[in-house]
CSV table of C-alpha atoms in Angstrom, one decimal:
chain,number,residue,atom,x,y,z
A,1,VAL,CA,94.4,102.0,113.5
A,2,GLN,CA,95.8,104.7,111.3
A,3,LEU,CA,95.6,105.6,107.7
A,4,GLN,CA,98.7,107.3,106.3
A,5,ALA,CA,98.3,109.0,102.9
A,6,SER,CA,101.0,110.3,100.6
A,7,GLY,CA,101.6,111.4,97.1
A,8,GLY,CA,99.9,114.8,96.6
A,9,GLY,CA,101.5,117.8,95.1
A,10,LEU,CA,101.5,120.3,92.3
A,11,VAL,CA,101.2,119.1,88.7
A,12,GLN,CA,100.5,120.7,85.4
A,13,PRO,CA,97.3,120.0,83.5
A,14,GLY,CA,97.6,116.7,81.6
A,15,GLY,CA,100.1,115.4,84.1
A,16,SER,CA,99.9,112.4,86.5
A,17,LEU,CA,100.1,111.8,90.2
A,18,ARG,CA,99.8,108.7,92.3
A,19,LEU,CA,98.4,108.7,95.8
A,20,SER,CA,99.0,106.0,98.3
A,21,CYS,CA,97.2,105.2,101.6
A,22,ALA,CA,98.4,102.6,104.0
A,23,ALA,CA,96.3,101.3,106.9
A,24,SER,CA,98.3,100.2,109.9
A,25,GLY,CA,97.5,98.8,113.4
A,26,SER,CA,95.6,95.8,114.6
A,27,ILE,CA,93.2,95.2,111.7
A,28,LEU,CA,91.1,92.1,111.3
A,29,SER,CA,89.7,92.9,107.9
A,30,ILE,CA,89.2,95.8,105.5
A,31,ASN,CA,85.9,96.0,103.7
A,32,LYS,CA,86.5,99.0,101.5
A,33,MET,CA,89.3,101.5,100.9
A,34,GLY,CA,89.3,104.6,98.7
A,35,TRP,CA,89.5,108.3,98.3
A,36,TYR,CA,87.3,111.3,98.8
A,37,ARG,CA,88.1,114.9,97.8
A,38,ARG,CA,86.9,118.3,98.8
A,39,ALA,CA,87.5,121.2,96.4
A,40,PRO,CA,87.4,124.8,97.6
A,41,GLY,CA,83.8,125.9,98.1
A,42,LYS,CA,82.4,122.4,97.3
A,43,GLN,CA,81.1,119.5,99.2
A,44,ARG,CA,83.2,116.4,99.7
A,45,GLU,CA,82.7,113.8,97.1
A,46,LEU,CA,83.7,110.2,96.6
A,47,VAL,CA,86.4,109.9,94.0
A,48,ALA,CA,87.1,106.1,93.9
A,49,LEU,CA,86.4,103.1,96.1
A,50,MET,CA,87.4,99.5,96.0
A,51,THR,CA,85.9,96.7,98.0
A,52,SER,CA,87.7,93.7,99.4
A,53,GLY,CA,86.3,91.7,96.5
A,54,GLY,CA,87.7,94.1,93.9
A,55,THR,CA,84.6,95.9,93.0
A,56,THR,CA,85.4,99.5,92.1
A,57,ASN,CA,83.3,102.7,92.0
A,58,TYR,CA,84.3,106.0,90.5
A,59,VAL,CA,82.8,109.4,90.3
A,60,ASP,CA,81.8,110.1,86.7
A,61,SER,CA,84.2,113.0,86.3
A,62,VAL,CA,87.3,110.8,86.8
A,63,LYS,CA,86.3,107.6,84.9
A,64,GLY,CA,88.9,106.7,82.3
A,65,ARG,CA,91.5,108.9,83.9
A,66,PHE,CA,91.9,107.6,87.5
A,67,THR,CA,92.5,104.1,88.5
A,68,ILE,CA,92.2,102.7,92.0
A,69,SER,CA,94.2,99.6,93.0
A,70,ARG,CA,94.9,97.8,96.2
A,71,ASP,CA,97.6,95.7,97.8
A,72,ASN,CA,95.8,93.6,100.3
A,73,ALA,CA,99.0,92.2,101.8
A,74,LYS,CA,100.1,95.7,102.6
A,75,ASN,CA,96.7,97.1,103.5
A,76,THR,CA,97.4,99.8,101.0
A,77,VAL,CA,95.3,101.5,98.3
A,78,TYR,CA,96.6,103.5,95.4
A,79,LEU,CA,95.0,106.1,93.2
A,80,GLN,CA,96.7,106.6,89.9
A,81,MET,CA,95.5,109.9,88.5
A,82,ASN,CA,96.3,110.6,84.8
A,83,SER,CA,95.2,113.5,82.5
A,84,LEU,CA,94.7,115.7,85.4
A,85,LYS,CA,92.6,118.8,85.0
A,86,SER,CA,92.4,122.0,87.0
A,87,GLU,CA,89.0,120.8,88.4
A,88,ASP,CA,90.8,117.9,90.0
A,89,THR,CA,92.4,120.4,92.4
A,90,ALA,CA,91.3,119.4,95.9
A,91,VAL,CA,92.3,117.9,99.2
A,92,TYR,CA,92.2,114.2,98.8
A,93,SER,CA,91.4,112.1,101.9
A,94,CYS,CA,91.9,108.4,102.3
A,95,TYR,CA,89.0,106.4,103.6
A,96,ALA,CA,88.6,102.8,104.9
A,97,GLU,CA,85.8,100.8,106.3
A,98,LEU,CA,87.5,98.2,108.4
A,99,ARG,CA,87.2,95.9,111.4
A,100,PRO,CA,89.8,96.3,114.0
A,101,SER,CA,91.1,93.3,115.8
A,102,GLY,CA,88.9,92.5,118.9
A,103,LYS,CA,85.9,94.4,117.6
A,104,TYR,CA,82.6,92.9,116.4
A,105,TYR,CA,81.8,95.7,114.0
A,106,SER,CA,83.5,97.6,111.2
A,107,TYR,CA,84.1,101.3,111.4
A,108,ASP,CA,85.0,104.2,109.2
A,109,TYR,CA,88.5,105.6,109.3
A,110,TRP,CA,90.0,108.6,107.7
A,111,GLY,CA,93.5,109.6,106.9
A,112,GLN,CA,94.9,113.0,106.8
A,113,GLY,CA,94.2,115.0,103.6
A,114,THR,CA,96.8,115.5,100.9
A,115,GLN,CA,96.6,118.5,98.6
A,116,VAL,CA,96.5,117.9,94.9
A,117,THR,CA,96.9,121.1,92.8
A,118,VAL,CA,96.6,121.0,89.1
A,119,SER,CA,97.9,124.3,87.6
A,120,SER,CA,100.2,125.6,84.9
C-alpha cells in the first residue's frame, strides 16, 4: 500500500493550490483520509480529515479557506486551498487509516510530504 501525494509548490499570498493524494495497492477499505502539516519549528498538526462516511474535520485556522474532498472510486483525497497565507507554509503530508486486503485490522499510512510555500 502506498500513498502518493502531489500538488505542492510556491504561491503568492491569497493564491490557491490543490493537493492530491492517491492510495494504491491491495486495499479492502479506507476509513479516513486527510492531510497533516508541519511548519518550521512547529509540531505536526491535522489540517483536514474526511471519513468514509463523508464527515470532515478541519483545524480552525483553515476553516472557510480549505476544502477536503474525496473520490472513493479512485481512493484519492484532495485538498483545495484558497486564500493562502504565509502561515500556511509547511510540509503537507497525506494520511490514511485503511485496511489492507487480507488483514483483520486497519493501519495508519503516510505519504511523502509535499512542500507548500506561500510567499510574495
